[in-house]
Coordinates of C-alpha atoms in Angstrom, one line a residue:
X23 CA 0.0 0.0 0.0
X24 CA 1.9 3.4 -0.9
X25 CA 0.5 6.3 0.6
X26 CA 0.0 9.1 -1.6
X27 CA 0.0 13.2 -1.4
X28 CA -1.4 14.5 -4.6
X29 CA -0.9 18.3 -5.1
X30 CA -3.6 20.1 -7.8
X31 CA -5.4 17.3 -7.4
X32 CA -8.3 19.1 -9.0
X33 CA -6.7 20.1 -12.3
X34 CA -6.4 17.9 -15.4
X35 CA -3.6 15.6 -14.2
X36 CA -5.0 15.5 -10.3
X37 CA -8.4 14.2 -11.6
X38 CA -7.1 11.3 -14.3
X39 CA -4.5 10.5 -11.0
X40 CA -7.6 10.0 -8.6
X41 CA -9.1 7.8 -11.7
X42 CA -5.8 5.7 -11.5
X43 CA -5.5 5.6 -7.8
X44 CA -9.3 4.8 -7.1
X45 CA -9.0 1.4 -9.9
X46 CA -6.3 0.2 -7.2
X47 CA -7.4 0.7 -4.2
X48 CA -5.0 -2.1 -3.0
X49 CA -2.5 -0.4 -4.1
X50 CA -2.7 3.3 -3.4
X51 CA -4.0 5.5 -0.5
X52 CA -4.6 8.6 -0.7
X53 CA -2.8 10.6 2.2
X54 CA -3.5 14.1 1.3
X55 CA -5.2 16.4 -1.1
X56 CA -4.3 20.1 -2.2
X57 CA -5.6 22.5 -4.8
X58 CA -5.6 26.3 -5.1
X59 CA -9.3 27.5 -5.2
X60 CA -11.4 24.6 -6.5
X61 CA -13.3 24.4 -2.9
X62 CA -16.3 22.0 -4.1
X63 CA -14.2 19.6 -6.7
X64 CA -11.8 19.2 -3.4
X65 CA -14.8 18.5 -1.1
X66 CA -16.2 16.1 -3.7
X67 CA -12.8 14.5 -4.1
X68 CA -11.9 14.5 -0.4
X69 CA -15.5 12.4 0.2
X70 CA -14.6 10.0 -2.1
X71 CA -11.0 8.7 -1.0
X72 CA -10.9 10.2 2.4
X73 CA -7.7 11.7 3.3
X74 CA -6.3 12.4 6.9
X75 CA -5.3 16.2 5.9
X76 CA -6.6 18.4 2.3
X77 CA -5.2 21.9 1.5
X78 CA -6.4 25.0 -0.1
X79 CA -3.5 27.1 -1.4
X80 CA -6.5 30.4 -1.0
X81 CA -6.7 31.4 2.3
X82 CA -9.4 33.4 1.2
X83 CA -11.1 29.8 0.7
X84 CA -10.7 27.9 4.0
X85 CA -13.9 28.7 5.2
X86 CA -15.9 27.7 2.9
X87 CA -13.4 24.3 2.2
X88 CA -13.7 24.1 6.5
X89 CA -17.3 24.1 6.4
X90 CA -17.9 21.7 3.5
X91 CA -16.0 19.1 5.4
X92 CA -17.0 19.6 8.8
X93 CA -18.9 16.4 9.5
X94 CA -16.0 14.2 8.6
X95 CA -12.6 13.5 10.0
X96 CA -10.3 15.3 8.0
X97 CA -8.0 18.6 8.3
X98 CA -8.4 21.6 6.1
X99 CA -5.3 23.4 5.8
X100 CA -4.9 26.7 4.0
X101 CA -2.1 28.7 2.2
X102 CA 1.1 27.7 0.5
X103 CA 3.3 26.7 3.3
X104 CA 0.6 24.2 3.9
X105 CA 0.9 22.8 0.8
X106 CA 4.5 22.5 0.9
X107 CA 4.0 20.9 4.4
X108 CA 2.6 17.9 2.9
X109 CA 4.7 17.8 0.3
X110 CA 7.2 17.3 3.2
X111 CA 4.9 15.1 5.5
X112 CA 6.6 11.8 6.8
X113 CA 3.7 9.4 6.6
X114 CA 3.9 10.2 2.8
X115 CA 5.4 7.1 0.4
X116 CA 4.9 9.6 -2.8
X117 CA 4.5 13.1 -4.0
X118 CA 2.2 13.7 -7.2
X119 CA 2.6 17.4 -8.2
X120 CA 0.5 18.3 -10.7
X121 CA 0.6 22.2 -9.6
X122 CA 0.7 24.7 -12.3
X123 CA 3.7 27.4 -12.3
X124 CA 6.0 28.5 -10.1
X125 CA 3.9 27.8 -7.4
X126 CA 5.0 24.0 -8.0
X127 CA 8.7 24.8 -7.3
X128 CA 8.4 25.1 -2.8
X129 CA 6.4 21.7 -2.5
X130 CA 8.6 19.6 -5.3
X131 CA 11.7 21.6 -3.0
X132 CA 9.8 20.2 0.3
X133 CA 9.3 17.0 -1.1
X134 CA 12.9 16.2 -2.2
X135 CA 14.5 17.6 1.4
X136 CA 11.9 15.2 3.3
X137 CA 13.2 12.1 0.8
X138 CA 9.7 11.5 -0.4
X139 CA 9.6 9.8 -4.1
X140 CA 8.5 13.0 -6.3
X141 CA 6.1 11.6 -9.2
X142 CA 6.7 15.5 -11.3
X143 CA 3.9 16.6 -13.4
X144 CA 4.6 20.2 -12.7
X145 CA 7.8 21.2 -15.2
X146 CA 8.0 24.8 -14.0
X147 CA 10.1 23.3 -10.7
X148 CA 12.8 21.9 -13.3
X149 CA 12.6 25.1 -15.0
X150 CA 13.3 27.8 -12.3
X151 CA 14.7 25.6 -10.1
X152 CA 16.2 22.6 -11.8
X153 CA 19.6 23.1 -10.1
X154 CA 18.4 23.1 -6.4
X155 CA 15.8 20.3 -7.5
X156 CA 18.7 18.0 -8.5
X157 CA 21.2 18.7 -6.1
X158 CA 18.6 17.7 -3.5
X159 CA 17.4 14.6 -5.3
X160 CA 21.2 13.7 -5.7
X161 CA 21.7 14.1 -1.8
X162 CA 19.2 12.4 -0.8
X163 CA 18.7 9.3 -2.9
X164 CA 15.4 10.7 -3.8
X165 CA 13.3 9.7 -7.2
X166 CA 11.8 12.1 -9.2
X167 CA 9.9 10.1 -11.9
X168 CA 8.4 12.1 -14.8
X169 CA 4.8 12.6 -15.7
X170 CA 4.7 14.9 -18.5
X171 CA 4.0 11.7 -21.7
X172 CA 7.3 13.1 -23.1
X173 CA 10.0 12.5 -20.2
X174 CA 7.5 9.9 -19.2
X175 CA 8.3 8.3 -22.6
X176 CA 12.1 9.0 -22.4
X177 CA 12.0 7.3 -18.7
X178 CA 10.7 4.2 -20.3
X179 CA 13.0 4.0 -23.2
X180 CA 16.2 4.4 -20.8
X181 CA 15.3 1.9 -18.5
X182 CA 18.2 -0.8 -18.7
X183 CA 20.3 1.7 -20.8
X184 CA 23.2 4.0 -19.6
X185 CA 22.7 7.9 -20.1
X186 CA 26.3 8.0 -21.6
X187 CA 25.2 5.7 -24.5
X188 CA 22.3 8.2 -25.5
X189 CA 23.7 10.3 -28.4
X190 CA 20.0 12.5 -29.0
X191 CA 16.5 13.3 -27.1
X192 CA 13.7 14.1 -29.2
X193 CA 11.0 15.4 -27.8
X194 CA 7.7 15.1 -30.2
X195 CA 5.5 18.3 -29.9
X196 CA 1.9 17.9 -31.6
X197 CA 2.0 21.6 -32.7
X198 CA -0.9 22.8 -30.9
X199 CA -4.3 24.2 -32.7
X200 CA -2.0 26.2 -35.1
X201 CA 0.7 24.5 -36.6
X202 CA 0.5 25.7 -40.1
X203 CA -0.3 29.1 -39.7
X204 CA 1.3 32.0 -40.6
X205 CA 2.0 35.2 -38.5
X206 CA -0.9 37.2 -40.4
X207 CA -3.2 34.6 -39.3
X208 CA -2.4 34.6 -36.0
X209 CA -2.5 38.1 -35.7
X210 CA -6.5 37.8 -34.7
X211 CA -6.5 34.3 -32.6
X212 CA -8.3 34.8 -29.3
X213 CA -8.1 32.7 -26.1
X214 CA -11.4 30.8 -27.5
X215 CA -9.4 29.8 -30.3
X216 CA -6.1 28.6 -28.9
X217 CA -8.2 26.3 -26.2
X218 CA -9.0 23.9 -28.9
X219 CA -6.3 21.4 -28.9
X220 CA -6.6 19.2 -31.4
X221 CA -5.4 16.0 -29.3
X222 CA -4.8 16.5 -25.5
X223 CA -7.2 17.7 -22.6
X224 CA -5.3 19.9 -20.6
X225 CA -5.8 23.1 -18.1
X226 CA -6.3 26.2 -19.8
X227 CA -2.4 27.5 -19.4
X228 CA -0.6 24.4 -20.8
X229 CA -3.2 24.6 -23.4
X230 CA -1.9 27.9 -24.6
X231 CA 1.5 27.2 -24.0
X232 CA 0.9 23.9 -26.3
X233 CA -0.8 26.8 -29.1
X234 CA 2.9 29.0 -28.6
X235 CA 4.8 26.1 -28.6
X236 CA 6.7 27.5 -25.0
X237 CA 5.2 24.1 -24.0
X238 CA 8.4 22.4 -25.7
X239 CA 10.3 25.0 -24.6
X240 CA 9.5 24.1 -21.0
X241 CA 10.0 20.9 -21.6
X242 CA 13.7 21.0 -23.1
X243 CA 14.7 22.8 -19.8
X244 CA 13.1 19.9 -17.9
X245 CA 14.6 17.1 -19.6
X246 CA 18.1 19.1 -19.7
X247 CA 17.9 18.3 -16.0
X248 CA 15.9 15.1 -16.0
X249 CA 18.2 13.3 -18.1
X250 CA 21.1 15.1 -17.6
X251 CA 21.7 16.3 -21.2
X252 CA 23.0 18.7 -23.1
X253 CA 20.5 21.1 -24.8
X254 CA 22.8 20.5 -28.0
X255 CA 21.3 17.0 -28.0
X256 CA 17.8 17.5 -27.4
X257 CA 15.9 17.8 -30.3
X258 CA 12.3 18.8 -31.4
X259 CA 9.9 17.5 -33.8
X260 CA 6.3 18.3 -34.4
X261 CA 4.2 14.8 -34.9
X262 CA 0.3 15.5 -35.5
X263 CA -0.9 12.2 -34.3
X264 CA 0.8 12.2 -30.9
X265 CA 1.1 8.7 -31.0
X266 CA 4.7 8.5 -30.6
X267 CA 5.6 10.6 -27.6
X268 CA 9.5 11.2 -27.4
X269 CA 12.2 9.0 -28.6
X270 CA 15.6 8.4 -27.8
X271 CA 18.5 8.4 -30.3
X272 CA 21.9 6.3 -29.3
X273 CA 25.0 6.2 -30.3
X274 CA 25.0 3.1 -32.5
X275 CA 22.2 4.7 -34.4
X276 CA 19.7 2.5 -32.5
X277 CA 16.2 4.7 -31.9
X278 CA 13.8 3.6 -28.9
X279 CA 10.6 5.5 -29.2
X280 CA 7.5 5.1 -27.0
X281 CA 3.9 4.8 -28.8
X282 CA 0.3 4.9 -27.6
X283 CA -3.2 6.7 -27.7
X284 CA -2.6 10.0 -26.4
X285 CA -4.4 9.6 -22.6
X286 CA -2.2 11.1 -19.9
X287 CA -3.5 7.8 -17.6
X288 CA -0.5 5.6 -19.0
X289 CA 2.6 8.0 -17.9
X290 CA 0.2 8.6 -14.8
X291 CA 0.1 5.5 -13.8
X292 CA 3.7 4.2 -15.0
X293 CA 4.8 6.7 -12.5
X294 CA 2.4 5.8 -9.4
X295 CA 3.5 2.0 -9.9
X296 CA 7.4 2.2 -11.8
X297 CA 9.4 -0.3 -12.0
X298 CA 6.0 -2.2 -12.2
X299 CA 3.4 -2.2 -15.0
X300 CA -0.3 -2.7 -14.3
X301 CA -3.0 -3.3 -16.3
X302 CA -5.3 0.1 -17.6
X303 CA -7.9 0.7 -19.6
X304 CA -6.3 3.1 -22.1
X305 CA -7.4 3.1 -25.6
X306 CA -5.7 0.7 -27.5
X307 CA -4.4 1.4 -31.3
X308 CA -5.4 0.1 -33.9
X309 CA -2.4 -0.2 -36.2
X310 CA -3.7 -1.2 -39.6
X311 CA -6.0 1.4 -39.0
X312 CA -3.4 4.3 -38.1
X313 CA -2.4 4.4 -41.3
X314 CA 0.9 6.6 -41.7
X315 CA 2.5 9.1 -39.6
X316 CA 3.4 12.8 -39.9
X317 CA 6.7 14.8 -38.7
X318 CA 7.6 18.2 -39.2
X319 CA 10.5 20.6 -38.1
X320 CA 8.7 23.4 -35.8
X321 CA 8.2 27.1 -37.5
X322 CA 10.7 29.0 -35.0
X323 CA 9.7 32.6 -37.2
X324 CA 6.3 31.8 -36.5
X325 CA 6.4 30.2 -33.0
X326 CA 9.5 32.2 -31.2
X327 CA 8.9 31.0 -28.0
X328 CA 10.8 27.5 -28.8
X329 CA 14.1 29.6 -29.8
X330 CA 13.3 31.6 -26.1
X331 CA 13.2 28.7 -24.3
X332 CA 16.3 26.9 -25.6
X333 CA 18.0 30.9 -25.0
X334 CA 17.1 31.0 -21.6
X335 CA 17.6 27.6 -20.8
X336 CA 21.3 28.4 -22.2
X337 CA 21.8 31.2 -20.2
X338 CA 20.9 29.4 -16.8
X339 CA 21.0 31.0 -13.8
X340 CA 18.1 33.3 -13.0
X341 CA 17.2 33.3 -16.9
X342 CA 14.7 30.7 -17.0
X343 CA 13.3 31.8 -14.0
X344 CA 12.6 34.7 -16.1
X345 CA 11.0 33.3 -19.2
X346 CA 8.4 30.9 -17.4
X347 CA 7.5 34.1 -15.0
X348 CA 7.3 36.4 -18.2
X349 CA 5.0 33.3 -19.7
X350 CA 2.9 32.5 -17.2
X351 CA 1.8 36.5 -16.4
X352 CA 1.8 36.8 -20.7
X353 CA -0.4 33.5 -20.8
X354 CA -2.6 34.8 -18.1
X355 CA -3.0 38.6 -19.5
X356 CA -4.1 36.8 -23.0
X357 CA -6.7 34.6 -21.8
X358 CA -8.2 37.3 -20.1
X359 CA -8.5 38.9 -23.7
X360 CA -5.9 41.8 -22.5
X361 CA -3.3 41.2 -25.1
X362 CA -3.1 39.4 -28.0
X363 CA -1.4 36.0 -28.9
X364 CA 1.4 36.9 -30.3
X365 CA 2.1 40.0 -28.2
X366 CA 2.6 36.7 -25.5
X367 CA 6.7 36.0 -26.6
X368 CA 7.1 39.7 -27.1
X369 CA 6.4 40.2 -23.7
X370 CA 8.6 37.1 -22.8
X371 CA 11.5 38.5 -24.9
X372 CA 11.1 42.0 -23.5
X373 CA 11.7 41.1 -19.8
X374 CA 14.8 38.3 -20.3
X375 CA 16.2 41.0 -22.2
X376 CA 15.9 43.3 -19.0
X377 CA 17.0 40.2 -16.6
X378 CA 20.5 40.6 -15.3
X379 CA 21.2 36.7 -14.5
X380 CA 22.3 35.8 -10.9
X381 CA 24.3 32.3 -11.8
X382 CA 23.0 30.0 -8.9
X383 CA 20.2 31.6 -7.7
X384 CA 18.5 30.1 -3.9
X385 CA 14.5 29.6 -3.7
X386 CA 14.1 33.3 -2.1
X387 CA 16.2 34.9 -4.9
X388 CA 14.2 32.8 -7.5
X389 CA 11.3 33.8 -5.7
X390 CA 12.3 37.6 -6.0
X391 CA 13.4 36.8 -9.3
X392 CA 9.7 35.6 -10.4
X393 CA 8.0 38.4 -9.0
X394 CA 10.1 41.1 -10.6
X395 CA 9.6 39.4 -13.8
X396 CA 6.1 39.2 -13.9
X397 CA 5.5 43.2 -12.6
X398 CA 7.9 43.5 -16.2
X399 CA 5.5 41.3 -17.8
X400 CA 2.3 43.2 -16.6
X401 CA 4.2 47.0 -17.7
X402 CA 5.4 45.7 -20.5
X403 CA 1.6 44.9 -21.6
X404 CA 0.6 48.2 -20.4
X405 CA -0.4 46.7 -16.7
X406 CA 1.4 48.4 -14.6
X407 CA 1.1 47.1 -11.2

């Protein structure tokens, strides 16, 4: 039985985990719940699987989440030290975080210094903080298995080879809602538009980040760190079908790829029960029926966000603290219909370019380092404040 503490448990991710968890419940208990304002899905969800403790990251929401659960056995916690408190909690065999942003960076941080396994959905800790997340992993013998289907698929095609034998990553990108399009086009796209993925069901900000390609981006810097790689061998390829989702190049020109239905359940799950495999009831493929498959080389005029990724992650330091603080505030600003898409990697650009990097930043300088970046965001949209 592993005891489990799942963090945004409310969010895409959080909700197909629960599914996982609750089709073994010999295998998995949940220990503890956290989301940020999502009181009645958390309730709902802390009914059904019954946790000792939930948190709201809100404060302004622990009343309401306190008096939804007052006739059962269970503490409410509020605010984002409690989250990262049960990131840290001992009784805890393994950390899902499924967070969104930098917000994910303190409990994956907590986590790792308590020793608990880190299953890592949110890639925003690798990318401000990939440095402190490793060195504490390293120290402490501590896991961090991937979630994101990509570094979920590069997990599975290392295991039984050695890092030193892989000559190339290549992550596969599906190219969002608008691969194709031209700048003109694009000019025009609203947030309605750019939520239409065409083969994944994910929150609203990945979603957007998936239509600027930055999604990729993010997840270059993540696997630089994951897999210990050099961003001169990571690679990326747009593939329509997402049925193939990363493959791994070695040095006798051997090429392991992972394939499947695009349902986040799998990597989910591989996670939650690695180095095991348990049944699931994700769709199946039917191969004579797949017919052929599609790759591409990303548009980098039309989608700059890829090229400001692989810059930043480069730089190191402070820098990609930068870019994914820029993003998230740009992401934000556009889905409230305040700025347009592709005013998003101006923004981005705007701010690194204003970024003096500090080379091994701590959590509090990162965390100074995020809010400056977004206020840069915000006035460089025209949102000062």
């Amino acid at each position: 039985m592993k005891n489990i503490t799942l963090l945004g448990s409310t969010g895409s991710i959080g909700t197909q985990a629960l599914q996982v968890i609750g089709a073994y419940p010999e295998r998995f208990r949940v220990r503890s719940l956290a989301a940020n304002t999502s009181v009645e899905q958390l309730a709902h969800q802390a009914r059904r699987f019954m946790p000792d403790m939930v948190a709201i990251s809100d404060v302004s929401c622990y009343n309401e989440l306190k008096s939804a659960l007052a006739d059962v056995d269970i503490q409410v916690l509020a605010g984002a030290d409690e989250v990262s408190r049960l990131a840290a909690d001992a009784d805890t065999d393994m950390v899902l975080n499924s967070l969104v942003g930098f917000a994910g960076l303190g409990p994956t941080l907590a986590a790792l210094s308590a020793g608990n396994t880190l299953a890592l959905a949110n890639k925003e800790s690798l990318v401000a903080g990939g440095h402190l997340a490793m060195e504490l992993a390293a120290a402490g013998g501590v896991d961090i298995l991937p979630v994101d289907s990509e570094h979920s698929a590069i997990f599975q095609c290392l295991q039984g080879q050695k890092i030193n034998a892989v000559e190339r990553i290549v992550l596969t990108a599906s190219g969002g809602p608008f691969f194709g399009k031209t700048q003109d086009e694009l000019a025009h796209i609203t947030a309605a538009h750019a939520l239409k993925h065409p083969n994944w069901d994910m929150g609203a900000k990945i979603t957007i980040d998936s239509a600027t390609l930055m999604n990729k981006g993010l997840e270059v810097m993540e696997a630089r760190w994951l897999f210990d790689t050099a961003y001169e061998q990571i690679h990326v390829v747009v593939h329509r079908e997402s049925i193939i989702h990363s493959l791994v190049e070695f040095c006798d020109g051997a090429v392991l790829a992972q394939l499947g239905a695009p349902d986040m359940r799998v990597p989910i799950q591989y996670a939650l029960t690695w180095p095991e495999r348990l049944p699931g009831d994700a769709p199946r493929i039917s191969w004579e029926q797949l017919g052929t498959m599609h790759f591409a080389p990303p548009d980098r005029e039309v989608f700059p966000c890829l090229d400001l990724a692989y810059a930043a992650g480069r730089e190191g330091g402070s820098m990609p603290c930068v870019l994914n603080a820029a993003n998230e505030e740009a992401v934000a600003l556009f889905l409230k219909g305040e700025i347009g898409f592709l005013t998003i990697p101006r923004i981005i650009e705007t701010v690194m370019n204003k970024h003096k990097v500090i080379t091994t930043p701590d959590f509090d300088t990162l965390a100074e380092t995020d809010r400056e970046a977004r206020r840069l965001a915000r006035e460089s949209a025209g949102m000062k404040g």
